[in-house]
Amino acid sequence: PGYADGWVNVARARLQEGNLAGAGEMLEKALELSPELPKAHFFMGLVRKGEGRNDEALAHLQRAAARFPRDRVVLNQLGRVQFLKRQHAQAVETLKRVLAIDPEDLAAHYTLMLAYRGLGEAEAAARHEALYRRFKADESAQALTGPYRQLHPDDNNERQAIHEHRASRPAAPPPGAGYGGRP
């Protein structure tokens, strides 16, 4: 109960399930224990964004970004909330920081396209739309690679963002065998 990260982990699971209220409760407990915990502020920012409480979301995300100024996931969320609040110029500045870290970041290009449209800068919006389309995965390729992946499950496993590596284990010695195979 006194471990703030434990509350954050429960909140993450609840957030994944779509239980914003439950996640918020867990994050409040985490922040009571550790008021400056950046990951608690980050996830609280996601909860508040999901609830449409963008001012609060922005405050929490800014606290996380202050601690991790080069975390592109935090910056992308911060830029997205700025865009949602119609703070288009601030969103552009935040998302440029993301592209300084990863020039191919899809979320940054997409939100930049929207923010530039909001600013009435059609040329910049078109540039980021083109970059977004260029770096976006070709979903039609799934149909081409599908038969191969079905025949090669290990290769298919490797292409998954989150996957498991199964370690090969030596066969167990026969019953009654001692060390080195001797009884």
mmCIF file of C-alpha atoms in Angstrom:
data_model
loop_
_atom_site.group_PDB
_atom_site.id
_atom_site.type_symbol
_atom_site.label_atom_id
_atom_site.label_comp_id
_atom_site.label_asym_id
_atom_site.label_seq_id
_atom_site.Cartn_x
_atom_site.Cartn_y
_atom_site.Cartn_z
ATOM 1 C CA PRO A 1 0.000 0.000 0.000
ATOM 2 C CA GLY A 2 2.919 2.389 0.515
ATOM 3 C CA TYR A 3 4.458 1.768 -2.906
ATOM 4 C CA ALA A 4 3.307 4.474 -5.336
ATOM 5 C CA ASP A 5 4.365 2.530 -8.437
ATOM 6 C CA GLY A 6 1.981 -0.266 -7.445
ATOM 7 C CA TRP A 7 -0.965 2.125 -7.586
ATOM 8 C CA VAL A 8 0.280 3.419 -10.953
ATOM 9 C CA ASN A 9 0.429 -0.129 -12.309
ATOM 10 C CA VAL A 10 -3.151 -0.847 -11.250
ATOM 11 C CA ALA A 11 -4.164 2.461 -12.843
ATOM 12 C CA ARG A 12 -2.442 1.502 -16.086
ATOM 13 C CA ALA A 13 -4.405 -1.750 -16.207
ATOM 14 C CA ARG A 14 -7.659 0.063 -15.509
ATOM 15 C CA LEU A 15 -6.835 2.662 -18.149
ATOM 16 C CA GLN A 16 -6.180 -0.116 -20.658
ATOM 17 C CA GLU A 17 -9.603 -1.554 -19.812
ATOM 18 C CA GLY A 18 -11.223 1.858 -20.363
ATOM 19 C CA ASN A 19 -12.011 2.356 -16.673
ATOM 20 C CA LEU A 20 -11.069 6.035 -16.406
ATOM 21 C CA ALA A 21 -12.704 6.587 -13.020
ATOM 22 C CA GLY A 22 -10.956 3.572 -11.504
ATOM 23 C CA ALA A 23 -7.624 4.606 -12.996
ATOM 24 C CA GLY A 24 -8.061 8.108 -11.627
ATOM 25 C CA GLU A 25 -8.684 6.747 -8.116
ATOM 26 C CA MET A 26 -5.502 4.684 -8.235
ATOM 27 C CA LEU A 27 -3.457 7.610 -9.551
ATOM 28 C CA GLU A 28 -4.759 9.874 -6.801
ATOM 29 C CA LYS A 29 -3.429 7.344 -4.255
ATOM 30 C CA ALA A 30 -0.085 7.204 -6.073
ATOM 31 C CA LEU A 31 0.189 10.992 -6.079
ATOM 32 C CA GLU A 32 -0.660 11.136 -2.366
ATOM 33 C CA LEU A 33 2.341 8.880 -1.733
ATOM 34 C CA SER A 34 4.644 10.497 -4.287
ATOM 35 C CA PRO A 35 3.375 13.924 -5.423
ATOM 36 C CA GLU A 36 6.164 14.416 -7.971
ATOM 37 C CA LEU A 37 6.089 10.943 -9.580
ATOM 38 C CA PRO A 38 6.278 11.728 -13.323
ATOM 39 C CA LYS A 39 4.617 8.516 -14.503
ATOM 40 C CA ALA A 40 1.662 9.149 -12.192
ATOM 41 C CA HIS A 41 1.302 12.628 -13.689
ATOM 42 C CA PHE A 42 1.587 11.234 -17.214
ATOM 43 C CA PHE A 43 -1.152 8.650 -16.702
ATOM 44 C CA MET A 44 -3.311 11.123 -14.791
ATOM 45 C CA GLY A 45 -2.948 13.387 -17.822
ATOM 46 C CA LEU A 46 -4.273 10.561 -20.017
ATOM 47 C CA VAL A 47 -7.170 9.956 -17.637
ATOM 48 C CA ARG A 48 -8.107 13.640 -17.527
ATOM 49 C CA LYS A 49 -7.790 13.897 -21.314
ATOM 50 C CA GLY A 50 -10.107 10.903 -21.686
ATOM 51 C CA GLU A 51 -12.600 12.574 -19.364
ATOM 52 C CA GLY A 52 -12.445 15.775 -21.428
ATOM 53 C CA ARG A 53 -10.843 17.690 -18.551
ATOM 54 C CA ASN A 54 -8.149 19.159 -20.765
ATOM 55 C CA ASP A 55 -6.940 21.907 -18.414
ATOM 56 C CA GLU A 56 -6.126 19.296 -15.777
ATOM 57 C CA ALA A 57 -4.676 16.954 -18.398
ATOM 58 C CA LEU A 58 -2.393 19.720 -19.604
ATOM 59 C CA ALA A 59 -1.150 20.474 -16.077
ATOM 60 C CA HIS A 60 -0.305 16.824 -15.393
ATOM 61 C CA LEU A 61 1.377 16.313 -18.769
ATOM 62 C CA GLN A 62 3.435 19.474 -18.316
ATOM 63 C CA ARG A 63 4.730 18.127 -15.001
ATOM 64 C CA ALA A 64 5.743 14.860 -16.658
ATOM 65 C CA ALA A 65 7.366 16.726 -19.577
ATOM 66 C CA ALA A 66 9.309 18.965 -17.190
ATOM 67 C CA ARG A 67 10.930 15.870 -15.719
ATOM 68 C CA PHE A 68 11.408 14.074 -19.054
ATOM 69 C CA PRO A 69 11.756 16.807 -21.702
ATOM 70 C CA ARG A 70 12.873 14.363 -24.405
ATOM 71 C CA ASP A 71 10.183 11.735 -23.918
ATOM 72 C CA ARG A 72 8.346 11.760 -27.218
ATOM 73 C CA VAL A 73 5.319 9.871 -25.857
ATOM 74 C CA VAL A 74 4.793 12.525 -23.177
ATOM 75 C CA LEU A 75 5.399 15.320 -25.674
ATOM 76 C CA ASN A 76 2.977 13.811 -28.195
ATOM 77 C CA GLN A 77 0.237 13.676 -25.574
ATOM 78 C CA LEU A 78 1.049 17.201 -24.441
ATOM 79 C CA GLY A 79 0.863 18.465 -28.035
ATOM 80 C CA ARG A 80 -2.396 16.616 -28.592
ATOM 81 C CA VAL A 81 -4.022 18.214 -25.537
ATOM 82 C CA GLN A 82 -2.740 21.629 -26.604
ATOM 83 C CA PHE A 83 -4.342 20.997 -29.988
ATOM 84 C CA LEU A 84 -7.614 19.922 -28.340
ATOM 85 C CA LYS A 85 -7.580 23.156 -26.338
ATOM 86 C CA ARG A 86 -7.069 25.021 -29.639
ATOM 87 C CA GLN A 87 -3.625 26.160 -28.524
ATOM 88 C CA HIS A 88 -2.365 25.464 -32.025
ATOM 89 C CA ALA A 89 0.846 27.494 -31.856
ATOM 90 C CA GLN A 90 1.881 25.819 -28.584
ATOM 91 C CA ALA A 91 1.026 22.405 -30.035
ATOM 92 C CA VAL A 92 3.258 23.122 -33.037
ATOM 93 C CA GLU A 93 6.180 24.050 -30.782
ATOM 94 C CA THR A 94 5.714 20.956 -28.617
ATOM 95 C CA LEU A 95 5.426 18.630 -31.594
ATOM 96 C CA LYS A 96 8.519 20.094 -33.236
ATOM 97 C CA ARG A 97 10.357 18.875 -30.137
ATOM 98 C CA VAL A 98 9.035 15.371 -30.856
ATOM 99 C CA LEU A 99 10.329 15.523 -34.431
ATOM 100 C CA ALA A 100 13.741 16.655 -33.169
ATOM 101 C CA ILE A 101 13.850 13.306 -31.328
ATOM 102 C CA ASP A 102 12.217 11.174 -34.038
ATOM 103 C CA PRO A 103 11.667 12.800 -37.448
ATOM 104 C CA GLU A 104 9.395 9.904 -38.505
ATOM 105 C CA ASP A 105 6.995 10.052 -35.547
ATOM 106 C CA LEU A 106 3.531 9.423 -37.008
ATOM 107 C CA ALA A 107 1.502 10.915 -34.177
ATOM 108 C CA ALA A 108 3.529 14.137 -34.281
ATOM 109 C CA HIS A 109 3.109 14.541 -38.044
ATOM 110 C CA TYR A 110 -0.616 13.848 -37.809
ATOM 111 C CA THR A 111 -1.250 16.321 -34.998
ATOM 112 C CA LEU A 112 1.021 18.892 -36.660
ATOM 113 C CA MET A 113 -1.087 18.562 -39.802
ATOM 114 C CA LEU A 114 -4.196 19.332 -37.737
ATOM 115 C CA ALA A 115 -2.566 22.160 -35.765
ATOM 116 C CA TYR A 116 -1.281 23.855 -38.908
ATOM 117 C CA ARG A 117 -4.767 23.590 -40.405
ATOM 118 C CA GLY A 118 -6.058 25.250 -37.249
ATOM 119 C CA LEU A 119 -3.555 28.050 -37.766
ATOM 120 C CA GLY A 120 -4.609 28.405 -41.403
ATOM 121 C CA GLU A 121 -1.159 27.351 -42.652
ATOM 122 C CA ALA A 122 -2.213 25.078 -45.519
ATOM 123 C CA GLU A 123 1.288 24.551 -46.943
ATOM 124 C CA ALA A 124 2.747 23.385 -43.621
ATOM 125 C CA ALA A 125 -0.319 21.208 -43.020
ATOM 126 C CA ALA A 126 0.091 19.596 -46.449
ATOM 127 C CA ARG A 127 3.800 18.937 -45.770
ATOM 128 C CA HIS A 128 3.008 17.084 -42.538
ATOM 129 C CA GLU A 129 0.140 15.212 -44.151
ATOM 130 C CA ALA A 130 2.551 13.996 -46.852
ATOM 131 C CA LEU A 131 5.102 12.942 -44.219
ATOM 132 C CA TYR A 132 2.408 11.178 -42.219
ATOM 133 C CA ARG A 133 1.304 9.229 -45.299
ATOM 134 C CA ARG A 134 4.919 8.411 -46.186
ATOM 135 C CA PHE A 135 5.796 6.950 -42.785
ATOM 136 C CA LYS A 136 2.439 5.272 -42.092
ATOM 137 C CA ALA A 137 2.504 1.483 -42.356
ATOM 138 C CA ASP A 138 1.061 0.150 -45.598
ATOM 139 C CA GLU A 139 -1.918 -1.816 -44.354
ATOM 140 C CA SER A 140 -2.380 -3.477 -47.741
ATOM 141 C CA ALA A 141 0.993 -5.177 -47.208
ATOM 142 C CA GLN A 142 -0.674 -7.340 -44.553
ATOM 143 C CA ALA A 143 -2.485 -9.248 -47.293
ATOM 144 C CA LEU A 144 0.800 -9.902 -49.076
ATOM 145 C CA THR A 145 2.731 -11.047 -46.020
ATOM 146 C CA GLY A 146 -0.114 -12.967 -44.359
ATOM 147 C CA PRO A 147 0.407 -16.364 -46.027
ATOM 148 C CA TYR A 148 4.138 -16.299 -45.217
ATOM 149 C CA ARG A 149 3.474 -15.324 -41.587
ATOM 150 C CA GLN A 150 0.969 -18.173 -41.229
ATOM 151 C CA LEU A 151 3.596 -20.666 -42.382
ATOM 152 C CA HIS A 152 6.383 -19.128 -40.241
ATOM 153 C CA PRO A 153 5.018 -18.412 -36.748
ATOM 154 C CA ASP A 154 8.445 -17.532 -35.308
ATOM 155 C CA ASP A 155 8.938 -14.811 -37.922
ATOM 156 C CA ASN A 156 5.410 -13.569 -37.282
ATOM 157 C CA ASN A 157 6.157 -13.458 -33.552
ATOM 158 C CA GLU A 158 9.213 -11.248 -34.160
ATOM 159 C CA ARG A 159 7.210 -8.638 -36.050
ATOM 160 C CA GLN A 160 4.808 -8.113 -33.150
ATOM 161 C CA ALA A 161 5.445 -4.971 -31.095
ATOM 162 C CA ILE A 162 5.165 -6.977 -27.891
ATOM 163 C CA HIS A 163 6.193 -10.584 -28.120
ATOM 164 C CA GLU A 164 7.726 -13.428 -26.172
ATOM 165 C CA HIS A 165 10.953 -15.278 -26.871
ATOM 166 C CA ARG A 166 10.576 -18.897 -25.951
ATOM 167 C CA ALA A 167 13.816 -20.268 -24.564
ATOM 168 C CA SER A 168 14.718 -23.765 -25.618
ATOM 169 C CA ARG A 169 15.161 -26.002 -22.616
ATOM 170 C CA PRO A 170 17.277 -29.135 -22.569
ATOM 171 C CA ALA A 171 15.376 -32.370 -22.235
ATOM 172 C CA ALA A 172 14.891 -33.610 -18.710
ATOM 173 C CA PRO A 173 17.104 -36.556 -17.726
ATOM 174 C CA PRO A 174 15.370 -39.908 -17.707
ATOM 175 C CA PRO A 175 13.845 -40.994 -14.399
ATOM 176 C CA GLY A 176 16.441 -42.432 -12.071
ATOM 177 C CA ALA A 177 19.348 -40.744 -13.835
ATOM 178 C CA GLY A 178 21.669 -38.740 -11.633
ATOM 179 C CA TYR A 179 24.114 -35.993 -12.478
ATOM 180 C CA GLY A 180 25.718 -36.523 -15.877
ATOM 181 C CA GLY A 181 23.201 -39.202 -16.819
ATOM 182 C CA ARG A 182 24.637 -41.704 -14.289
ATOM 183 C CA PRO A 183 22.294 -43.406 -11.775
#
